[in-house]
XYZ file of C-alpha atoms in Angstrom:
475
model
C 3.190 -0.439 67.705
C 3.611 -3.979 67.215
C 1.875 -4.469 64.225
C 3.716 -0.927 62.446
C 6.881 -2.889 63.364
C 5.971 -5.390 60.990
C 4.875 -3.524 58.335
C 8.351 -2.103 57.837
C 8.956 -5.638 56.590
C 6.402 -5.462 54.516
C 8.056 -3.634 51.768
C 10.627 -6.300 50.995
C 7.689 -8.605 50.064
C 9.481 -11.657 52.127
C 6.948 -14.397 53.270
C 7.210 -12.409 57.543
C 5.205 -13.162 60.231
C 5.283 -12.235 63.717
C 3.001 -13.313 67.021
C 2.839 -11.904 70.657
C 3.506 -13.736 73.523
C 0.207 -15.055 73.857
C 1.010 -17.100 70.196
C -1.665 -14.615 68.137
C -0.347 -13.920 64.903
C 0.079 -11.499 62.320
C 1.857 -11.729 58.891
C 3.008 -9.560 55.543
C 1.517 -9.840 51.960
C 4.348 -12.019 51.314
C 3.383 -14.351 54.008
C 0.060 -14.476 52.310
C 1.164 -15.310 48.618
C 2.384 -18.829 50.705
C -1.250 -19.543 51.698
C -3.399 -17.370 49.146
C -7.087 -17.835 50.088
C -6.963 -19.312 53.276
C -4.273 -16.758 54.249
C -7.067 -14.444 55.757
C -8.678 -17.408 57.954
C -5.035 -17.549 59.839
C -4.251 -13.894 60.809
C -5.126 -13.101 64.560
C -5.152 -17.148 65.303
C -2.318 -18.463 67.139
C 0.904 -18.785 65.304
C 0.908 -22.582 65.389
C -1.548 -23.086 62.653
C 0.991 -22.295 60.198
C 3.027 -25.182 60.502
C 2.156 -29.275 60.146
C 1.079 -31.012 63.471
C 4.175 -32.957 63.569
C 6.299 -29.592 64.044
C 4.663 -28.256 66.704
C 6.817 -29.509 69.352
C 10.044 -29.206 68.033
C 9.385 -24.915 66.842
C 7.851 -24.497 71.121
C 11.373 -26.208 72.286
C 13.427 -23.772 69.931
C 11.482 -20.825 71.019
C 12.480 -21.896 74.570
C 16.059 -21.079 73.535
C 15.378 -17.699 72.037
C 16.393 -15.657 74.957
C 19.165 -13.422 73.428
C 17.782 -10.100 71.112
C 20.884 -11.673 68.512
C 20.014 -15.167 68.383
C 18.360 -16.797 65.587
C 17.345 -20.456 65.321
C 16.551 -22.117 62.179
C 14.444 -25.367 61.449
C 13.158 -27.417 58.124
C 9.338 -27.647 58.349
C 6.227 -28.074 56.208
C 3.539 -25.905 56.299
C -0.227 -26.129 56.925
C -1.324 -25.647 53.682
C -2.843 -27.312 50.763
C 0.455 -28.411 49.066
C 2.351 -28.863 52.583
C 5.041 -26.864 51.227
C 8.755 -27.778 52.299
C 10.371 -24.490 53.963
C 13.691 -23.211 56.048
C 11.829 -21.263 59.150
C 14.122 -18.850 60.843
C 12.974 -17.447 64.113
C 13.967 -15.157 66.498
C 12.987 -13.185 69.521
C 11.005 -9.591 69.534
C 12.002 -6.981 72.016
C 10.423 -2.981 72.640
C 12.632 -0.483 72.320
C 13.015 -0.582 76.310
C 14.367 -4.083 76.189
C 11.139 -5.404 76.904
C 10.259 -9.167 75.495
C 6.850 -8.442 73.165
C 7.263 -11.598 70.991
C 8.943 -13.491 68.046
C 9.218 -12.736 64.324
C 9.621 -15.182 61.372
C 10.506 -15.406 57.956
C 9.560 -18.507 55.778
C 11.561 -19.271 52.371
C 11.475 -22.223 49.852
C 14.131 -24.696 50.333
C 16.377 -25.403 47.205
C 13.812 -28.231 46.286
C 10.772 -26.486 46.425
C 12.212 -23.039 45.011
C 12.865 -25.366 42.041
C 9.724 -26.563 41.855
C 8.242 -22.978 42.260
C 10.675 -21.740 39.316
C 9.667 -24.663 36.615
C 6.007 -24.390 37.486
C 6.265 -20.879 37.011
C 7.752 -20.857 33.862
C 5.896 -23.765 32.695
C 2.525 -21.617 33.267
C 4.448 -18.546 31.650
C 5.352 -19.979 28.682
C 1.916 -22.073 28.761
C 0.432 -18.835 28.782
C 2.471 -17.135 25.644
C 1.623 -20.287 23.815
C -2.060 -19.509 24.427
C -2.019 -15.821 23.165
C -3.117 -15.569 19.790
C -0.469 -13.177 18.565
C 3.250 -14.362 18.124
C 5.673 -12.941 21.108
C 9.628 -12.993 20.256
C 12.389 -11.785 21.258
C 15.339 -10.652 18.995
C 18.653 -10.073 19.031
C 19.403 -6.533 17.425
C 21.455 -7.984 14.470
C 18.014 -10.435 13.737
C 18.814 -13.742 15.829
C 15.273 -15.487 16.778
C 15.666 -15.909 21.058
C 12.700 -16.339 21.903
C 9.502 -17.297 19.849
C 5.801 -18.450 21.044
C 3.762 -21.232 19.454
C 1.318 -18.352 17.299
C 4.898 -17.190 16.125
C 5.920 -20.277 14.573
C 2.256 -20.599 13.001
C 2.576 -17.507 11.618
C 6.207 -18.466 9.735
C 4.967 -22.138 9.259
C 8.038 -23.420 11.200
C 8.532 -26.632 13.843
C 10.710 -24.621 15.973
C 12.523 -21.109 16.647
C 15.730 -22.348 14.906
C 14.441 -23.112 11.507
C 14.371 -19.240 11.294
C 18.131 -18.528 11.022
C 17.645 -15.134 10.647
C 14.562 -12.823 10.852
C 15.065 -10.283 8.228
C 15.278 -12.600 5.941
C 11.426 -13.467 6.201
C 10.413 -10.070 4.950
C 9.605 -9.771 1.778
C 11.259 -6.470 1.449
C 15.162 -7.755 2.129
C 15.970 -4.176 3.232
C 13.212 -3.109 5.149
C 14.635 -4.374 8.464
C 17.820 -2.871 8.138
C 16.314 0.950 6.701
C 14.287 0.914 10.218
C 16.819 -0.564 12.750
C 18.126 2.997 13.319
C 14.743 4.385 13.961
C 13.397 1.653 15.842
C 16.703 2.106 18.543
C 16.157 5.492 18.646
C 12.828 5.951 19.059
C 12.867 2.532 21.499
C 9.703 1.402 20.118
C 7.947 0.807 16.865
C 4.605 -0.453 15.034
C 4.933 -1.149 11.588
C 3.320 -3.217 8.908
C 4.666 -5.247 6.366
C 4.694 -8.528 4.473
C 6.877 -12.361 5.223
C 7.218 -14.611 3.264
C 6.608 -18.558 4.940
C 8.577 -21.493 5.057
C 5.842 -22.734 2.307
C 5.968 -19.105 0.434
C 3.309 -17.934 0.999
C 2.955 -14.071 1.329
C 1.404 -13.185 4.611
C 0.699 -9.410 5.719
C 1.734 -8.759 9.444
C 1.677 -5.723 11.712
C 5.164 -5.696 14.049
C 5.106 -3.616 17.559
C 8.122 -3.789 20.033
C 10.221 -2.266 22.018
C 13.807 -2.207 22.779
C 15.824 -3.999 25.202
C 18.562 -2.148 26.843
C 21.523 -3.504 29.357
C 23.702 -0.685 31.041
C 22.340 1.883 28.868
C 23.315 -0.485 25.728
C 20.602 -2.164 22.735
C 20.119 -5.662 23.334
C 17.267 -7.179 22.206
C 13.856 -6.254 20.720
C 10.538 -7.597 22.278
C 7.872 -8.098 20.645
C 4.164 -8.911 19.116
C 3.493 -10.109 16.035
C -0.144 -10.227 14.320
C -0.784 -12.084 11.293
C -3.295 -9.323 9.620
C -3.365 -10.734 6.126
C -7.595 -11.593 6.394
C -7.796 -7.902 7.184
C -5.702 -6.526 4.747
C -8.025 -8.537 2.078
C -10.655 -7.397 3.576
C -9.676 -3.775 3.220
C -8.806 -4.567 -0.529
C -12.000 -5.783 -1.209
C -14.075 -3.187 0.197
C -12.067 -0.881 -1.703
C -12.458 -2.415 -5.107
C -16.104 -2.783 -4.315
C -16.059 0.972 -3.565
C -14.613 1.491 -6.929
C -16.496 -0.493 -8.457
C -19.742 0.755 -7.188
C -18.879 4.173 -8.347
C -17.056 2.793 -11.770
C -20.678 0.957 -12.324
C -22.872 4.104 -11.752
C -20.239 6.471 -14.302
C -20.704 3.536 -16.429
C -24.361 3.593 -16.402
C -24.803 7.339 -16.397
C -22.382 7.694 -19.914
C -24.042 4.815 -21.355
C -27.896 5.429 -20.777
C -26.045 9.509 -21.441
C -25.282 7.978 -24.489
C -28.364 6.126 -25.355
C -31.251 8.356 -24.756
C -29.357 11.256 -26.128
C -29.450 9.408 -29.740
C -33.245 8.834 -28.774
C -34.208 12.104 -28.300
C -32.164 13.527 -30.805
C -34.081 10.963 -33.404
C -37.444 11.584 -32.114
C -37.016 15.674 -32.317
C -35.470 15.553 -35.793
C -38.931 13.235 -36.444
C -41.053 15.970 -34.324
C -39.324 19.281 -36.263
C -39.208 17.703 -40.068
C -41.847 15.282 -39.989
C -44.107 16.847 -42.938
C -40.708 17.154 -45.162
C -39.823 13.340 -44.891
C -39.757 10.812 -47.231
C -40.980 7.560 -46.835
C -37.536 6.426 -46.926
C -36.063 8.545 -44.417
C -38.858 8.011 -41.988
C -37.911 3.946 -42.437
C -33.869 5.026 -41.885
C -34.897 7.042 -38.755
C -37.733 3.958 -37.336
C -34.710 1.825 -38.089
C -31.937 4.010 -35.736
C -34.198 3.884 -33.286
C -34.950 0.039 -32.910
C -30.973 -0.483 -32.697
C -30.919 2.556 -30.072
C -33.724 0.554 -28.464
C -31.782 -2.678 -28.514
C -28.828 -1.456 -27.650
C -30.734 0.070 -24.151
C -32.146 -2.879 -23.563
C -29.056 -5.149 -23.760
C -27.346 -2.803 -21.292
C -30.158 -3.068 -19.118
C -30.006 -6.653 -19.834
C -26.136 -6.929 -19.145
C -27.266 -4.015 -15.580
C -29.619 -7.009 -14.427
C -27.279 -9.868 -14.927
C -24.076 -7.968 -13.477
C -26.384 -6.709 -10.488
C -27.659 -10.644 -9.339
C -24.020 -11.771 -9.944
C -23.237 -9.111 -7.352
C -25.785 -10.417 -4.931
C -25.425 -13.709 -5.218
C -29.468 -13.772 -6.711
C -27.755 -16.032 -10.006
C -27.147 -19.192 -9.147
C -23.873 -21.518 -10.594
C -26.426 -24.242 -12.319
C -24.154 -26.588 -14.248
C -25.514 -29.083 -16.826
C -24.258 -31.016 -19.923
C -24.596 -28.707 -23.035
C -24.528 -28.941 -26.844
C -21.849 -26.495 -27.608
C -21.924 -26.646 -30.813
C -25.479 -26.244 -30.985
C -25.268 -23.363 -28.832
C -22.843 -21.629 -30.686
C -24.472 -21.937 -34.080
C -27.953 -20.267 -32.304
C -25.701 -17.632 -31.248
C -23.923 -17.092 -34.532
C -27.028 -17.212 -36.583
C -28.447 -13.862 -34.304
C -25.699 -12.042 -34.929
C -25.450 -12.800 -38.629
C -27.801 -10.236 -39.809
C -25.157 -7.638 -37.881
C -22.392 -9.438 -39.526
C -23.780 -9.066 -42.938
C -24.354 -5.696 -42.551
C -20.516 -4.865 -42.967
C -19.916 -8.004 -45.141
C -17.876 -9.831 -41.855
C -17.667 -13.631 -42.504
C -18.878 -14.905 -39.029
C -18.907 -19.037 -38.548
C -17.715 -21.496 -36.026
C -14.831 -23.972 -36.816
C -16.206 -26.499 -33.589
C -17.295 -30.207 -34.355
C -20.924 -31.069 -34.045
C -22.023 -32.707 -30.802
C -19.313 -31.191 -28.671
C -20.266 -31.317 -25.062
C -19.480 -29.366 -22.292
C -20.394 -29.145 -18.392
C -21.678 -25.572 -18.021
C -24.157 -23.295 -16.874
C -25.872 -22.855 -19.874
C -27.219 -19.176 -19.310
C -23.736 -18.121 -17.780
C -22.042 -19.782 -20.824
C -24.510 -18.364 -23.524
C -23.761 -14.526 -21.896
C -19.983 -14.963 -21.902
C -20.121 -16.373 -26.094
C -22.850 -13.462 -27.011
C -21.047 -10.804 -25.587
C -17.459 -11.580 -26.631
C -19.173 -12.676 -30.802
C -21.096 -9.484 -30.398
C -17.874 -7.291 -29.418
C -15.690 -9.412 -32.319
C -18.428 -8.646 -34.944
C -18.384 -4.607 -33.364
C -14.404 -4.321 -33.912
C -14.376 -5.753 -36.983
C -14.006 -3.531 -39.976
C -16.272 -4.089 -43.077
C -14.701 -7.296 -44.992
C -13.218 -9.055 -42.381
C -13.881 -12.036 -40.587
C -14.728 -13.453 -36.849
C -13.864 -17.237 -36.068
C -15.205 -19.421 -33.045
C -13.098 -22.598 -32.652
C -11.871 -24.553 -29.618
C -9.537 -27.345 -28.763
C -8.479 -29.461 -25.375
C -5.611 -28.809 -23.572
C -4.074 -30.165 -20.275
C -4.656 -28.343 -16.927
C -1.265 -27.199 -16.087
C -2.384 -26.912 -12.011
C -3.394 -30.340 -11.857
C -2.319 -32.261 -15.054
C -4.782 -35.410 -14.451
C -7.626 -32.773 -15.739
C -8.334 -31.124 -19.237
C -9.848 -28.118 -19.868
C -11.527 -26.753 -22.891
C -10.313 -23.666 -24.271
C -12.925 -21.947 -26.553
C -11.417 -19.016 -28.652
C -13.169 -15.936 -30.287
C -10.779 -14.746 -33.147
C -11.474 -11.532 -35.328
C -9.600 -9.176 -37.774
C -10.771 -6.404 -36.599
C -9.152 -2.951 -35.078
C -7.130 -4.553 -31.994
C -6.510 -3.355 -28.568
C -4.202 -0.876 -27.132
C -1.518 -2.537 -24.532
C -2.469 0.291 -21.965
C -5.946 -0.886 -22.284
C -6.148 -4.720 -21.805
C -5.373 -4.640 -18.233
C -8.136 -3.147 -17.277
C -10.743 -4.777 -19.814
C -11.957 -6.922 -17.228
C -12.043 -4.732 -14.402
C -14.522 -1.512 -13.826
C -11.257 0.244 -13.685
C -10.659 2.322 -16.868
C -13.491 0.489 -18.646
C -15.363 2.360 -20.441
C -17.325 1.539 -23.558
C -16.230 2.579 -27.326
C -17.738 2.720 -30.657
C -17.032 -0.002 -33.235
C -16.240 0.026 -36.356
C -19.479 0.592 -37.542
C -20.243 3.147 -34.871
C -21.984 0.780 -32.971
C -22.453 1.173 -28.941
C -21.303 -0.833 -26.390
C -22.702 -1.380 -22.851
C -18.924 -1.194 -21.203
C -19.984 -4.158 -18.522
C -19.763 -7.240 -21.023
C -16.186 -7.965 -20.195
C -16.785 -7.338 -16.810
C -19.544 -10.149 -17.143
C -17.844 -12.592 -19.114
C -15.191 -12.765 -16.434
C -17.367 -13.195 -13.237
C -18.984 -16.051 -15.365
C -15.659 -17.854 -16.751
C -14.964 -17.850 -12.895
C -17.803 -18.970 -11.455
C -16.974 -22.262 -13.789
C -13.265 -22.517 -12.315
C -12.030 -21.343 -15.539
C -9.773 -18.224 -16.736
C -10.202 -15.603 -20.016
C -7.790 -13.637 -21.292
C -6.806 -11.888 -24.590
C -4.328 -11.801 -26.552
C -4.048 -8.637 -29.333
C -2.093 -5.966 -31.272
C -3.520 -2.769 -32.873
C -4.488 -2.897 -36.449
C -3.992 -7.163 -36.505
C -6.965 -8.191 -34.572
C -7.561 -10.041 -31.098
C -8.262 -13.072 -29.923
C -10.224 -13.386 -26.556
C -9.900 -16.817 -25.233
C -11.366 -18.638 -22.083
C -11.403 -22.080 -20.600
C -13.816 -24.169 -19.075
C -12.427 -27.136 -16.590
C-alpha cells in the first residue's frame, strides 16, 4: 500500500521519495534521474544516505516537528552524490487513510543556482550535439528568416554565422521555388524536396530539404528542419548515367561501323567470287585496292576501339615528355599525303622548325592524326588543310601560356545541331567524306579524353559550306 501510494507520484516525474518509520526508503524515476547509476544502490537503505553528512542532524530535528498531516518543513541541503548537488528539500509527514502515522514523503528540486546550471549544461550539450550531426538543422520563420542554424548548416552555405543569410530563399538557385511550395509545404505540414543553393562563394551545391511545420494555437510558425548537402551523389548519379550511355552509344557505334565495314568486305570479295573469270587485270587491281582501304579503315577503328577502351580503364598512362612538334607534325602530314593527293587537297603545316612542347607523345600523335585525317576526309577535291599554331596567355591563371595548335580545312563544314555533341558518344555517329571515305565515329571522342588528360581544352569553330577549324591547347 505504501509503495502504490508513491507511485501515484510517479507520473509527474518530480525527483519523490518517501521512507517508513524505520528510515527505509523508496523513491520515483524522477528521484533517480538526480543520482542515475548509483540510484539503484540507495532504494530500500535508510533515507539518510541521500543527503551530505553534515545535514543529517538538522533534516532528524525537522522531522521531529512534523506532527501535523498539513505541515510541511523546508530546508537547503546537498546531496550525496557525485556532484553534491545544491537542492530545496521539502518534507512532510505520511499518514494511512485511518489517521495512522506510516512515514514521511519528500520532494527534491534544484535551487535557482543549480537549475541554472542544469539549463546551460543542457543546452550546451544540445547544441554541442546539433553541431556534431553531419546534416545542417534550422529553423525558419515561414516568410524565410534563418532562427536557428547548426554548424553543418553554415558549412553547407559557406557562412561565419546564421545572420550572414538574410534571407533563405534567396540561396536557391531557383528564386521562385520557395515561394511555388510554401503553400504545399503548410498544407501538407511536411515536405522532402531536392534542389540546388547557391554559396556565399557561388558555388552551385545540390541539397535535399525535409521539414516539418511549426504550429502555435493552431497557427504556422516556423519550419524545422534537415538539410543534406547531396551534391557528391548527384555527380555520382550523372556519371553513372553518362557511362551508361556511353557504354551503349560505344557498342551502336561499333556494331554500325564494323556493319559498315565488313559489309563492303564481303560485298568485294563475292563480286571477286561470282565474276572472277570475266575480270580484267585492271579491275581485279581496283577491287585488291578497295579492299586494302576497307582493311585499313577496320583496323584503325579497331585501333581507335583499343585506345578508347585503356583510356576507359585507366590501362594508358599520362607519360609526358619534351617533343619535336614540328617534327611530329611533318611525319604525320607526310602519311596522309598520299590521301591528300588523291583529291588534289594541298595539306602542309605553317609551324616553325624545332618547336617544343611538353606532351605525351602517343596521346598527342592520336589527337593530330585523327583531327588531319578527318580535315583531309571533309575536304572536297581542290581544297586545302592547314596545321599552324601560336601562344597565347592562360586566361585562368595569366602567369602561364598555353599553346594553341589549330587544324584548318576548306572543306564541307559542320551543322550547328551537330557540334555539340561531336565530342560526346551522344549523337555521334560517323559520316562519309567527301570522297566517300569511312570514319570510325570515336576519333573525336579520343582527341578530347587526350587534350584533357594534358590540362588542355579543344573545340571547333565552323559553318556549312566554309570549312572548320578544330583547335586545342596544350598548357
Amino acid at each position: 500500500m505504501f509503495l502504490s501510494r508513491l507511485k501515484i507520484q510517479d507520473k509527474f516525474e518530480k525527483a519523490i521519495f518517501a521512507f517508513d518509520r524505520k528510515g527505509t526508503l523508496f523513491f520515483t524515476s524522477g528521484f533517480q534521474r538526480l543520482f542515475a547509476n548509483s540510484a539503484n544502490d540507495l532504494m530500500y537503505k535508510n533515507y539518510l544516505n541521500i543527503f551530505a553528512a553534515e545535514y543529517t542532524n538538522t533534516i532528524k530535528k525537522e522531522l521531529k516537528k512534523l506532527t501535523d498531516k498539513n505541515k510541511t518543513t523546508h530546508l537547503t541541503i546537498k546531496l550525496n552524490n557525485d556532484s553534491k548537488t545544491k537542492c530545496i528539500l521539502t518534507l512532510s509527514i505520511l499518514f494511512y487513510e485511518t489517521g495512522k502515522h506510516i512515514g514521511y514523503i519528500g520532494e527534491l528540486e534544484l535551487d535557482k543556482d543549480e537549475q541554472k546550471k542544469c539549463i546551460e549544461k543542457a543546452e550546451s550539450s544540445y547544441k554541442e550535439f546539433l553541431d556534431n550531426i553531419p546534416i545542417g538543422i534550422y529553423r525558419t520563420t515561414i516568410d524565410g528568416k534563418l532562427i536557428f542554424a547548426n554548424k553543418q548548416l553554415l558549412k553547407i552555405f559557406n557562412y561565419a554565422n546564421k545572420y550572414d543569410i538574410k534571407d533563405v530563399a534567396e540561396t536557391f538557385v531557383d528564386k521562385d521555388y520557395r515561394k511555388q511550395k510554401l503553400k504545399q509545404w503548410i498544407e501538407q505540414g511536411e515536405y522532402s524536396d531536392e534542389f540546388q543553393i547557391k554559396t556565399s562563394d557561388n558555388r552551385i551545391v545540390y541539397v535535399r530539404d525535409a521539414g516539418h511545420l511549426v504550429t502555435e494555437n493552431g497557427k504556422p510558425m516556423y519550419f524545422d528542419g534537415a538539410l543534406e548537402d547531396i551534391t557528391e551523389k548527384k555527380v555520382l548519379e550523372k556519371k553513372l548515367k553518362e557511362s551508361n550511355t556511353s557504354k551503349n552509344k560505344f557498342f551502336s557505334i561499333l556494331s554500325h561501323d564494323l556493319k559498315g565495314a565488313f559489309g563492303q568486305f564481303i560485298g568485294a570479295t563475292d563480286l571477286i567470287l561470282d565474276e572472277i573469270n570475266n575480270f580484267d587485270k585492271e579491275q581485279i587491281e581496283n577491287i585488291i585496292q578497295l579492299l586494302n582501304e576497307q582493311a585499313n579503315r577496320s583496323y584503325k577503328l579497331l585501333e581507335n576501339l583499343l585506345d578508347w577502351s585503356k583510356s576507359q580503364e585507366g590501362i594508358l598512362k599520362f607519360q609526358p615528355e619534351p617533343i619535336n612538334l614540328s617534327a611530329l607534325i611533318k611525319e604525320i602530314v607526310e602519311y596522309y599525303n598520299q590521301a591528300a593527293k588523291k583529291k588534289s587537297i594541298n595539306l602542309y603545316s605553317e609551324l616553325k622548325d624545332s618547336l617544343i612542347v611538353y606532351a605525351d607523345k602517343y596521346m598527342l600523335s592520336t589527337v593530330l592524326r585523327n583531327l588531319i585525317s578527318n580535315a583531309v576526309k571533309f575536304t572536297p577535291k581542290g581544297g586545302s588543310v592547314v596545321i599552324s599554331a601560336c601562344e597565347l596567355i592562360d586566361t585562368e591563371n595569366y602567369r602561364n601560356k598555353v599553346l594553341e595548335i589549330s587544324v584548318k580545312d576548306t572543306g564541307v563544314g559542320i551543322e550547328k545541331e551537330r557540334i555539340e555533341h561531336l565530342f560526346n558518344m551522344e549523337g555521334n555517329y560517323s559520316t562519309k567524306g567527301t570522297g566517300g571515305e569511312i570514319g570510325t565515329g570515336l576519333g573525336l571522342i579520343l582527341c578530347k579524353e587526350f587534350v584533357e588528360k594534358h590540362g588542355g581544352k579543344i573545340w571547333v569553330e565552323s559553318e556549312t559550306g566554309k570549312g572548320s577549324t578544330f583547335k586545342f591547347t596544350i598548357p
